Coordinates of C-alpha atoms in Angstrom, one line a residue:
X21 CA -19.2 -10.0 -26.4
X22 CA -17.6 -6.6 -26.9
X23 CA -19.3 -4.0 -29.0
X24 CA -17.7 -1.9 -31.8
X25 CA -18.1 1.8 -31.7
X26 CA -17.8 4.2 -34.6
X27 CA -15.2 6.5 -32.9
X28 CA -11.6 6.2 -31.8
X29 CA -10.4 6.7 -28.2
X30 CA -8.5 9.9 -27.5
X31 CA -5.4 8.0 -26.5
X32 CA -5.1 6.3 -29.8
X33 CA -5.9 9.5 -31.7
X34 CA -3.2 11.4 -29.9
X35 CA -0.7 8.7 -30.5
X36 CA -1.7 8.3 -34.2
X37 CA -2.7 4.7 -33.7
X38 CA -5.5 2.8 -35.5
X39 CA -8.0 2.3 -32.7
X40 CA -9.9 -1.0 -32.9
X41 CA -13.0 0.6 -31.4
X42 CA -13.7 -2.1 -28.8
X43 CA -15.7 -1.4 -25.6
X44 CA -15.3 -1.0 -22.7
X45 CA -11.6 -0.5 -23.4
X46 CA -9.9 -0.6 -26.7
X47 CA -7.4 -3.4 -27.2
X48 CA -4.5 -1.1 -28.2
X49 CA -4.7 0.8 -24.9
X50 CA -4.8 -2.4 -22.9
X51 CA -1.9 -3.9 -24.8
X52 CA 0.1 -0.7 -24.2
X53 CA -0.8 -0.5 -20.5
X54 CA -2.7 2.8 -20.9
X55 CA -6.1 4.0 -19.7
X56 CA -8.6 4.1 -22.5
X57 CA -9.9 7.6 -22.7
X58 CA -12.8 7.0 -25.0
X59 CA -16.1 8.9 -24.4
X60 CA -17.8 7.6 -21.3
X61 CA -16.7 4.0 -21.2
X62 CA -19.2 2.1 -19.0
X63 CA -18.3 0.9 -15.5
X64 CA -19.7 -2.6 -14.8
X65 CA -20.4 -3.2 -11.2
X66 CA -21.4 -6.8 -10.7
X67 CA -19.4 -8.2 -7.7
X68 CA -17.4 -11.4 -8.0
X69 CA -16.9 -13.8 -5.2
X70 CA -13.5 -12.6 -4.6
X71 CA -11.0 -12.1 -1.7
X72 CA -10.5 -8.5 -0.8
X73 CA -7.8 -6.6 -2.5
X74 CA -5.7 -3.7 -1.6
X75 CA -3.3 -1.9 -3.9
X76 CA 0.2 -3.0 -4.5
X77 CA 3.3 -1.4 -3.1
X78 CA 5.9 -0.1 -5.4
X79 CA 9.2 1.4 -4.6
X80 CA 12.5 2.1 -6.4
X81 CA 14.6 -1.0 -5.9
X82 CA 18.2 -0.3 -5.8
X83 CA 21.4 -2.3 -5.5
X84 CA 23.3 -0.2 -3.1
X85 CA 23.1 0.2 0.6
X86 CA 20.7 2.6 2.3
X87 CA 21.6 6.2 1.4
X88 CA 21.4 9.3 3.6
X89 CA 18.2 10.6 5.0
X90 CA 17.6 13.3 2.4
X91 CA 18.0 10.7 -0.5
X92 CA 15.6 8.3 1.2
X93 CA 13.0 11.0 2.1
X94 CA 12.4 11.8 -1.6
X95 CA 10.8 8.5 -2.1
X96 CA 10.0 7.2 1.3
X97 CA 6.3 7.5 1.3
X98 CA 6.1 5.3 -1.8
X99 CA 7.4 2.5 0.4
X100 CA 4.6 2.8 2.9
X101 CA 1.6 3.8 0.9
X102 CA -0.6 1.6 -1.2
X103 CA 0.5 -1.8 0.1
X104 CA -1.1 -5.0 -1.1
X105 CA -4.0 -6.5 1.0
X106 CA -4.8 -9.9 -0.5
X107 CA -6.2 -11.4 2.6
X108 CA -5.0 -13.6 5.4
X109 CA -3.1 -16.8 4.7
X110 CA -4.5 -20.1 5.9
X111 CA -2.4 -22.2 3.5
X112 CA 1.1 -23.6 3.6
X113 CA 3.6 -21.0 4.7
X114 CA 6.2 -22.6 2.6
X115 CA 4.2 -22.2 -0.6
X116 CA 6.2 -20.3 -3.3
X117 CA 4.6 -18.0 -5.8
X118 CA 7.3 -19.2 -8.1
X119 CA 5.9 -22.8 -8.4
X120 CA 3.8 -21.9 -11.4
X121 CA 4.6 -19.8 -14.4
X122 CA 2.0 -17.0 -15.0
X123 CA 1.5 -18.5 -18.5
X124 CA 0.4 -21.8 -16.9
X125 CA -2.2 -20.3 -14.6
X126 CA -5.8 -21.4 -15.4
X127 CA -7.8 -18.3 -15.2
X128 CA -11.0 -19.9 -14.0
X129 CA -12.2 -17.3 -11.4
X130 CA -15.7 -15.7 -11.9
X131 CA -15.8 -13.0 -14.5
X132 CA -17.5 -9.6 -14.5
X133 CA -15.5 -8.1 -17.3
X134 CA -15.8 -9.6 -20.8
X135 CA -12.4 -9.6 -22.5
X136 CA -11.4 -10.1 -26.2
X137 CA -9.8 -13.5 -26.7
X138 CA -6.6 -11.8 -27.9
X139 CA -6.4 -9.8 -24.7
X140 CA -7.3 -13.0 -22.7
X141 CA -4.2 -14.7 -24.1
X142 CA -1.8 -11.8 -24.3
X143 CA -2.5 -9.1 -21.8
X144 CA -3.6 -11.0 -18.8
X145 CA -0.4 -13.1 -18.5
X146 CA 1.6 -9.9 -18.9
X147 CA -0.3 -8.1 -16.1
X148 CA -0.3 -11.1 -13.8
X149 CA 3.4 -11.8 -14.5
X150 CA 4.4 -8.2 -13.6
X151 CA 2.4 -8.1 -10.5
X152 CA 3.7 -11.5 -9.3
X153 CA 7.2 -10.4 -10.2
X154 CA 6.9 -7.3 -8.2
X155 CA 5.4 -9.1 -5.2
X156 CA 8.3 -11.5 -5.1
X157 CA 10.7 -8.6 -5.1
X158 CA 9.2 -6.6 -2.3
X159 CA 7.4 -9.2 0.0
X160 CA 8.8 -9.4 3.5
X161 CA 7.9 -13.1 3.8
X162 CA 6.8 -15.8 1.5
X163 CA 3.5 -14.7 -0.1
X164 CA 0.4 -16.8 0.9
X165 CA -1.0 -19.2 -1.8
X166 CA -4.1 -17.1 -2.5
X167 CA -2.2 -14.1 -3.8
X168 CA -2.1 -15.3 -7.4
X169 CA -5.9 -16.0 -7.5
X170 CA -6.5 -12.7 -5.8
X171 CA -4.6 -10.8 -8.5
X172 CA -6.7 -12.5 -11.2
X173 CA -10.0 -12.0 -9.5
X174 CA -9.3 -8.3 -9.0
X175 CA -8.1 -7.9 -12.5
X176 CA -11.5 -9.2 -13.8
X177 CA -13.6 -7.3 -11.3
X178 CA -14.3 -4.0 -13.0
X179 CA -13.1 -1.6 -15.7
X180 CA -11.6 0.5 -12.9
X181 CA -9.4 -2.3 -11.5
X182 CA -8.5 -3.5 -15.0
X183 CA -7.4 0.0 -16.1
X184 CA -5.4 0.6 -12.9
X185 CA -3.7 -2.7 -13.0
X186 CA -2.8 -2.3 -16.7
X187 CA -1.1 0.9 -15.8
X188 CA 0.4 -0.7 -12.7
X189 CA 1.9 -3.6 -14.7
X190 CA 3.8 -1.1 -16.9
X191 CA 5.0 0.9 -14.0
X192 CA 6.2 -2.2 -12.2
X193 CA 8.1 -3.4 -15.3
X194 CA 9.7 0.1 -15.6
X195 CA 10.7 0.1 -11.9
X196 CA 12.4 -3.2 -12.1
X197 CA 13.9 -3.1 -15.6
X198 CA 14.5 0.5 -16.5
X199 CA 14.1 2.9 -13.5
X200 CA 16.7 5.4 -14.6
X201 CA 15.8 5.4 -18.3
X202 CA 12.0 5.9 -17.8
X203 CA 10.2 9.2 -18.4
X204 CA 8.1 9.1 -15.2
X205 CA 6.2 12.2 -16.2
X206 CA 4.3 10.2 -18.8
X207 CA 3.1 7.8 -16.1
X208 CA 2.3 10.7 -13.7
X209 CA 0.1 12.1 -16.5
X210 CA -1.6 8.8 -17.1
X211 CA -2.3 8.4 -13.4
X212 CA -4.0 11.9 -13.3
X213 CA -6.1 11.0 -16.3
X214 CA -7.2 7.7 -14.8
X215 CA -8.0 9.4 -11.5
X216 CA -10.1 12.0 -13.3
X217 CA -12.1 9.2 -15.0
X218 CA -12.7 7.4 -11.6
X219 CA -14.0 10.7 -10.2
X220 CA -16.3 11.2 -13.2
X221 CA -17.9 7.9 -12.4
X222 CA -18.0 8.5 -8.6
X223 CA -21.6 9.6 -8.3
X224 CA -23.1 7.2 -10.8
X225 CA -22.8 4.0 -8.8
X226 CA -22.5 3.7 -5.0
X227 CA -22.9 0.1 -4.2
X228 CA -20.5 -1.7 -1.9
X229 CA -18.3 -3.4 -4.5
X230 CA -17.9 -0.2 -6.5
X231 CA -16.8 1.7 -3.4
X232 CA -14.2 -1.0 -2.7
X233 CA -12.9 -0.9 -6.2
X234 CA -12.8 2.9 -6.2
X235 CA -11.0 3.1 -2.8
X236 CA -8.5 0.4 -3.7
X237 CA -7.9 1.8 -7.1
X238 CA -7.5 5.4 -5.9
X239 CA -5.0 4.4 -3.2
X240 CA -3.1 2.5 -5.8
X241 CA -3.0 5.6 -8.0
X242 CA -1.8 7.7 -5.1
X243 CA 1.0 5.3 -4.8
X244 CA 1.8 5.8 -8.5
X245 CA 1.9 9.5 -7.8
X246 CA 4.3 9.1 -4.9
X247 CA 6.6 7.2 -7.2
X248 CA 6.2 9.1 -10.5
X249 CA 5.8 12.6 -9.2
X250 CA 6.4 13.7 -5.6
X251 CA 5.3 13.3 -2.0
X252 CA 2.9 16.3 -2.2
X253 CA 1.1 14.9 -5.2
X254 CA 0.7 11.5 -3.7
X255 CA -0.4 12.8 -0.3
X256 CA -3.0 15.1 -1.9
X257 CA -4.5 12.1 -3.7
X258 CA -4.7 10.1 -0.5
X259 CA -6.5 13.0 1.1
X260 CA -9.0 13.2 -1.7
X261 CA -9.8 9.5 -1.1
X262 CA -11.2 10.2 2.4
X263 CA -14.8 10.7 1.3
X264 CA -14.8 7.4 -0.6
X265 CA -13.2 5.7 2.5
X266 CA -16.0 7.1 4.7
X267 CA -18.8 6.1 2.4
X268 CA -17.4 2.5 2.4
X269 CA -16.9 2.5 6.1
X270 CA -20.5 3.6 6.7
X271 CA -21.6 0.3 5.1
X272 CA -19.9 -1.6 7.9
X273 CA -21.6 -0.6 11.2
X274 CA -19.6 -3.3 13.0
X275 CA -16.4 -1.3 12.8
X276 CA -17.8 1.9 14.4
X277 CA -17.8 2.7 18.1
X278 CA -20.5 4.4 20.1
X279 CA -18.4 7.6 20.0
X280 CA -18.7 7.6 16.2
X281 CA -15.1 6.6 15.5
X282 CA -13.7 3.7 13.4
X283 CA -12.2 1.0 15.6
X284 CA -8.9 -0.1 14.3
X285 CA -9.2 -3.4 16.2
X286 CA -12.6 -4.1 14.7
X287 CA -11.3 -3.4 11.2
X288 CA -8.6 -5.9 11.8
X289 CA -11.0 -8.4 13.5
X290 CA -13.4 -8.4 10.5
X291 CA -10.6 -8.3 8.0
X292 CA -11.7 -5.1 6.1
X293 CA -8.6 -4.9 4.0
X294 CA -9.4 -1.9 1.8
X295 CA -10.4 0.1 4.9
X296 CA -7.3 -0.9 6.8
X297 CA -5.1 -0.1 3.8
X298 CA -6.3 3.5 4.0
X299 CA -5.9 3.6 7.8
X300 CA -2.4 2.2 7.5
X301 CA -1.4 4.8 4.9
X302 CA -3.0 7.6 6.9
X303 CA -1.1 6.8 10.1
X304 CA 2.3 5.9 8.7
X305 CA 2.3 8.9 6.4
X306 CA 1.4 11.1 9.4
X307 CA 4.4 9.7 11.3
X308 CA 6.8 10.2 8.5
X309 CA 5.6 13.6 7.3
X310 CA 4.8 15.0 10.8
X311 CA 1.2 15.7 10.0
X312 CA -2.1 14.9 11.6
X313 CA -4.2 12.0 10.4
X314 CA -7.1 12.7 8.1
X315 CA -9.5 11.1 10.6
X316 CA -9.5 10.2 14.3
X317 CA -9.5 6.5 15.0
X318 CA -10.5 4.4 18.1
X319 CA -7.4 2.6 19.3
X320 CA -8.6 1.4 22.7
X321 CA -8.3 -2.3 22.0
X322 CA -5.8 -4.6 20.3
X323 CA -7.0 -7.1 17.7
X324 CA -6.0 -10.7 17.9
X325 CA -2.8 -11.1 15.9
X326 CA -4.0 -14.2 14.1
X327 CA -7.0 -12.4 12.6
X328 CA -5.2 -10.2 10.1
X329 CA -1.7 -11.5 9.3
X330 CA -0.5 -8.9 6.8
X331 CA 3.1 -8.7 8.0
X332 CA 4.2 -10.9 5.0
X333 CA 4.0 -7.8 2.8
X334 CA 4.4 -4.9 5.2
X335 CA 7.3 -5.9 7.4
X336 CA 5.9 -3.7 10.2
X337 CA 4.3 -5.8 12.9
X338 CA 0.6 -5.2 13.2
X339 CA 0.8 -4.3 16.8
X340 CA 3.1 -1.4 15.9
X341 CA 0.6 0.0 13.5
X342 CA -1.9 0.2 16.3
X343 CA 0.7 1.8 18.5
X344 CA 1.5 4.3 15.8
X345 CA -2.3 5.2 15.6
X346 CA -2.3 5.7 19.3
X347 CA 0.7 8.0 19.2
X348 CA -0.9 10.0 16.4
X349 CA -4.2 10.2 18.3
X350 CA -2.4 11.5 21.5
X351 CA -0.3 14.0 19.6
X352 CA -3.3 15.3 17.6
X353 CA -5.4 15.6 20.8
X354 CA -3.0 18.3 22.1
X355 CA -3.0 16.9 25.6
X356 CA -6.4 15.3 26.0
X357 CA -4.7 11.9 26.4
X358 CA -1.2 13.1 27.0
X359 CA -0.8 11.9 30.5
X360 CA 1.9 9.8 32.1
X361 CA -0.1 6.6 32.1
X362 CA -0.9 6.9 28.4
X363 CA 2.7 7.0 27.1
X364 CA 4.0 4.6 29.7
X365 CA 1.5 2.0 28.6
X366 CA 2.5 2.4 25.0
X367 CA 6.2 2.3 26.0
X368 CA 5.7 -0.9 28.0
X369 CA 3.9 -2.7 25.2
X370 CA 6.6 -1.7 22.7
X371 CA 9.4 -2.7 25.0
X372 CA 7.8 -6.0 25.9
X373 CA 6.7 -7.0 22.4
X374 CA 8.2 -10.2 21.1
X375 CA 8.3 -11.4 17.5
X376 CA 6.6 -14.6 16.6
X377 CA 9.2 -17.4 16.0
X378 CA 9.4 -18.5 12.4
X379 CA 10.8 -21.6 10.7
X380 CA 13.1 -20.8 7.8
X381 CA 15.7 -22.7 5.9
X382 CA 17.7 -19.5 5.4
X383 CA 19.0 -18.3 8.7
X384 CA 20.3 -15.1 7.2
X385 CA 16.8 -14.1 6.0
X386 CA 15.4 -15.0 9.4
X387 CA 17.9 -12.7 11.1
X388 CA 17.3 -9.9 8.6
X389 CA 13.5 -10.1 9.3
X390 CA 14.1 -9.8 13.0
X391 CA 16.4 -6.8 12.3
X392 CA 13.6 -5.1 10.3
X393 CA 11.0 -5.7 13.1
X394 CA 13.4 -4.5 15.8
X395 CA 14.1 -1.4 13.7
X396 CA 10.3 -0.7 13.5
X397 CA 10.1 -1.1 17.3
X398 CA 12.8 1.5 17.9
X399 CA 11.3 3.8 15.3
X400 CA 8.0 3.7 17.2
X401 CA 9.9 4.4 20.5
X402 CA 11.6 7.4 18.9
X403 CA 8.2 8.7 17.7
X404 CA 6.6 8.0 21.1
X405 CA 9.3 10.0 23.0
X406 CA 9.4 12.9 20.6
X407 CA 5.7 13.2 19.8
X408 CA 4.1 12.5 23.2
X409 CA 6.8 13.1 25.8
X410 CA 8.0 16.2 23.9
X411 CA 11.7 15.5 24.2
X412 CA 14.2 16.5 21.5
X413 CA 16.7 14.4 19.6
X414 CA 19.3 14.8 22.4
X415 CA 17.2 12.7 24.8
X416 CA 19.2 9.6 25.9
X417 CA 16.2 7.3 25.1
X418 CA 16.0 8.7 21.6
X419 CA 19.7 8.5 21.1
X420 CA 19.8 4.9 22.2
X421 CA 17.1 3.9 19.7
X422 CA 18.8 5.8 16.9
X423 CA 22.1 3.9 17.6
X424 CA 20.2 0.6 17.7
X425 CA 18.5 1.2 14.4
X426 CA 21.9 2.1 12.8
X427 CA 23.4 -1.2 14.1
X428 CA 20.5 -3.2 12.9
X429 CA 20.6 -1.7 9.4
X430 CA 24.3 -2.7 9.2
X431 CA 23.5 -6.3 10.0
X432 CA 21.4 -6.7 6.9
X433 CA 24.1 -6.9 4.3
X434 CA 23.5 -10.1 2.3
X435 CA 20.5 -9.0 0.2
X436 CA 18.8 -5.9 -1.2
X437 CA 15.3 -7.3 -0.6
X438 CA 15.0 -6.0 3.0
X439 CA 16.2 -2.4 2.2
X440 CA 12.6 -1.4 1.4
X441 CA 11.4 -2.5 4.8
X442 CA 14.1 -0.6 6.6
X443 CA 13.3 2.7 4.8
X444 CA 10.9 4.2 7.4
X445 CA 12.8 3.2 10.5
X446 CA 16.1 4.4 8.9
X447 CA 14.4 7.7 8.0
X448 CA 13.1 8.2 11.5
X449 CA 16.6 7.5 12.9
X450 CA 18.4 9.6 10.4
X451 CA 16.1 12.6 10.3
X452 CA 15.1 12.9 14.0
X453 CA 16.2 16.6 14.2
X454 CA 13.8 17.3 11.3
X455 CA 11.1 15.2 13.1
X456 CA 11.8 17.2 16.3
X457 CA 11.2 20.4 14.3
X458 CA 8.0 19.1 12.8
X459 CA 6.5 17.8 16.0
X460 CA 7.7 20.4 18.5
X461 CA 8.3 23.5 16.4
X462 CA 11.4 25.7 16.1

């Protein structure tokens, strides 16, 4: 049962709206997809029996072909940061998220957040519908069947997640329906306000579930900043997430090595999705932006491919994420691991990697997915040669991979849905002189 307060929230007051005074979030803010800025709304921290959740990806979907590198770079990080982590799929790979309308879903998952009946009937279907709509638009492969329930469980898990997802649903709707006509500064401001609220609650509760919600929510908000503001704002927010990430990681001793480093293979083995989402973002952003990772990671072992299975949303094979972390580690160590055997081993594994065969009724989509994965392979090879070997963009090996990525991009012509997954490889291929400058200096 929601309680009525004798004040109005600041959002409603500023907008001249008649606030209904419900706690923990007023109905008007929820219906408008806004963070309720009332005085100290309580954060409830009971943990549901829910699959892990990571934040959704969002990127500007466009109808034209890939543009030049400078155009892509303006929004490229939003294509790699804050990707969904709903958990591995053990169900039918042919399951379609389209089989059921959001309005027909029975929301029977455990609750931790009491909702007004009107919100139950109106707002939840809207948020669920926008998230599913967005997933369908950006997924690399068919989403696993547990995605829908994962969205609902996360939506109910806490005020933090409910507020973030309410804002996210509005952003997804604007991205798909009205990208050019949207005033993104409004959403950037709302993102800042919601992040400030999360920070104000940071020291009040420190249990495992709350840390997971806070990490996932903040990474998601960082993604919103990448999209609605700029790369610097999003990157800064990811950096500010590092203490929360470490506090959560400390609660999982099984993922730490004796050297006091987080093992990427153990994170994947134990399916720590929120933790891996941060590591993924940290390493891919370091590659794209030419920076060091926020933390060092142990990359001495590879996880079993079947333990994690997140390629359906990322497009980048999991093995390449590990290789990216290895390259980042070698580059950041300034020669500690920069020997011949190190880079030759990475090169050998990249060259010999083979995609897992897939059964698909659409041969064009299957070819497009292979093209995306091959593009990622060549992007990693370019990064390897330039970051570890210290060669420049004129090196024949770099030039060969650049040409291969260009050819692969041209083969994906029948659909826009794979453009998003080609952004990073295409950026690396198109901007290798700038990458050379970032990695090796003028």
